[in-house]
Amino acid sequence: MKRIAVVGASLAGVRAAQELRAQGYDGGIVLIGSEPHLPYDRPPLSKGFLAGTASRESLDLLDAGDLASLALDFRLGVEATALDPAERRVRLSDGTSVHADGVVIATGGRARTLPGFEGAFVLRTVDDALALRAALVPGVRVAIVGAGFIGAEVASTCRSLGLDVVVLEALAAPLAPVLGPALAEVCARLHVDHGTDLRCGVQVTGLAPAGVSLASGSVVPADVVVTGVGMTPATEWLAGSGLKVGNGVHTDAGLVTSLPQVVAVGDVARFAGRRHEHWTNASEQAPVAVANLLAGHTARTYTPSGYVWSDQYSGRLQLAGHPRPDDTLSFVDGDPSSSSFVATFTRDGSTTGVFALNNAKLFNRLRRQALGRPEFQPAVQG
Amino acid sequence: MIRACTVDELPPGESVRVPGPPAIAVFHTEEGELYAIGDTCSHQDASLADGWLEGCFVECPLHAALFDLRTGMPTCLPAKDPVPTYAVVVDEGVIYVQGVAGEDAA
Ligand SMILES: Cc1cc2nc3c(=O)[nH]c(=O)nc-3n(C[C@H](O)[C@H](O)[C@H](O)COP(=O)(O)OP(=O)(O)OC[C@H]3O[C@@H](n4cnc5c(N)ncnc54)[C@H](O)[C@@H]3O)c2cc1C
Ligand code: FES
């Protein structure tokens, strides 16, 4: 292969480019990204960067040394608009196109929006974070729609800035479909203990001049409204490519699409019927996808670790594995009312997941012992 | 020079965090070696004393960067910068970390 196009210049795309070099590929790498910025990391956008404690520079995924050693041909601020496998071309929004022998799809997704909430803040990009941060001036009342990881982190950051926060959640308890009822209660408690007004089981209908309208007819007063209701995979540009898309780009067990010269990684990859919208997943998929791209067939398969962390209020939450909410939860250390605990999920006698609040040490020990370690580590560049 | 703990308090395979500044992580490897490094991961905010010890490497508990305890160098992403290393001495069953003075606190 003489030239590989990586579409999407964020975590998964960067990791793929780094892995290409680490695995010995010395041809051209074109990194195409619709944002005008050099690649940056997203997790701090709802945490330190939104709070103003993490610098813009600390978000950068590549330093000057990486940029030199990776020798990437950047096409930033342009969107890929089509993939033409017959001509081996990726077409771009500026009218140009890139000829490539291999393609890595790493287009992630966009913040999902809710009908009736046009103009509310969302949080996916650094520009979103800057806009939201500018609105979080002293005295504003914040309403957040959705108590998932991002909604909860934004609520926590807003509380640390001393703002009044209401979180509106449709479910009976936050994150219950992911963590099960007992841990959902813990997440609810974190909000309440830190002065956030968490309202579960509420249906929102849209933005009102004074705040957020609810199906019940009442209005929750707010000056700043943020919707944190998940993301939509960015696959529109693949229409007509022949690839199977639908809630992500469908891949085999090695992240290879129906075309052997096209692989998908990160939030956009629908692997074994599922997408994993987590940082570690994007990072860990890259070595496998790249190995298969360079091999020209599925030589390696990927095993997702299911690892995700979230910083909420005084708590660092960590989850690994693939538990189902109805798996049996056992507290190995502490209990749900403690400020630090570790719990395991089991099903049919085997451990399906490990969860911890503020106990990284025991979490990692159990995670390694019960769930094994991810097979591949990304290599350092430069 | 600061006192970490006694040798008895740190069996092989264990680590201890000595509060700072700078906070320091002291490791006793399965092979019986003692190492001390800066406790705060050079990537983001995690305590390396909470990490997973394997041979003379520690894996960061937050994003799994691997650090060589002998050099402080990361051997895999996402960390890129080394953490400081400190010499360890054992005197009458007590583990001390050397080279930590007030000026290191920055
Ligand atoms: C605010 C926030 C906080 C988070 N916190 C955590 C956390 O604490 N823990 C955790 O595990 N995970 C967290 N995540 C999730 C993690 O950041 C994502 O899983 C990760 O960013 C996925 O990387 P990606 O490269 O697959 O996709 P993305 O980061 O979405 O990047 C895709 C890139 O592709 C670009 N793109 C899209 N379409 C096109 C196109 N047609 N042409 C060119 N470019 C295109 C986009 O502009 C974007 O830059 C967080 C995410 C957000 C948004
Ligand atoms: S904080 Fe250690 S690897 Fe990120």
Tab-separated table of C-alpha atoms in Angstrom, chain A residues 50 121 128-142 158 161 163 223-226:
chain	number	residue	atom	x	y	z
A	50	LEU	CA	-15.067	22.947	31.071
A	121	PHE	CA	-25.941	23.546	24.169
A	128	ASP	CA	-18.985	23.162	21.976
A	129	ALA	CA	-17.046	23.237	25.253
A	130	LEU	CA	-15.811	26.793	24.693
A	131	ALA	CA	-19.315	27.991	23.895
A	132	LEU	CA	-20.780	26.299	26.957
A	133	ARG	CA	-17.972	27.531	29.188
A	134	ALA	CA	-18.596	31.102	28.071
A	135	ALA	CA	-22.251	30.747	29.075
A	136	LEU	CA	-21.499	29.409	32.557
A	137	VAL	CA	-21.137	32.807	34.187
A	138	PRO	CA	-21.849	33.277	37.894
A	139	GLY	CA	-25.517	33.208	38.793
A	140	VAL	CA	-26.893	31.331	35.773
A	141	ARG	CA	-29.275	28.461	36.402
A	142	VAL	CA	-28.374	25.364	34.398
A	158	CYS	CA	-21.344	23.283	36.946
A	161	LEU	CA	-18.458	26.455	39.534
A	163	LEU	CA	-24.064	27.183	39.750
A	223	ASP	CA	-30.779	30.274	31.733
A	224	VAL	CA	-28.513	27.658	30.171
A	225	VAL	CA	-29.867	24.387	28.776
A	226	VAL	CA	-27.574	21.499	27.849
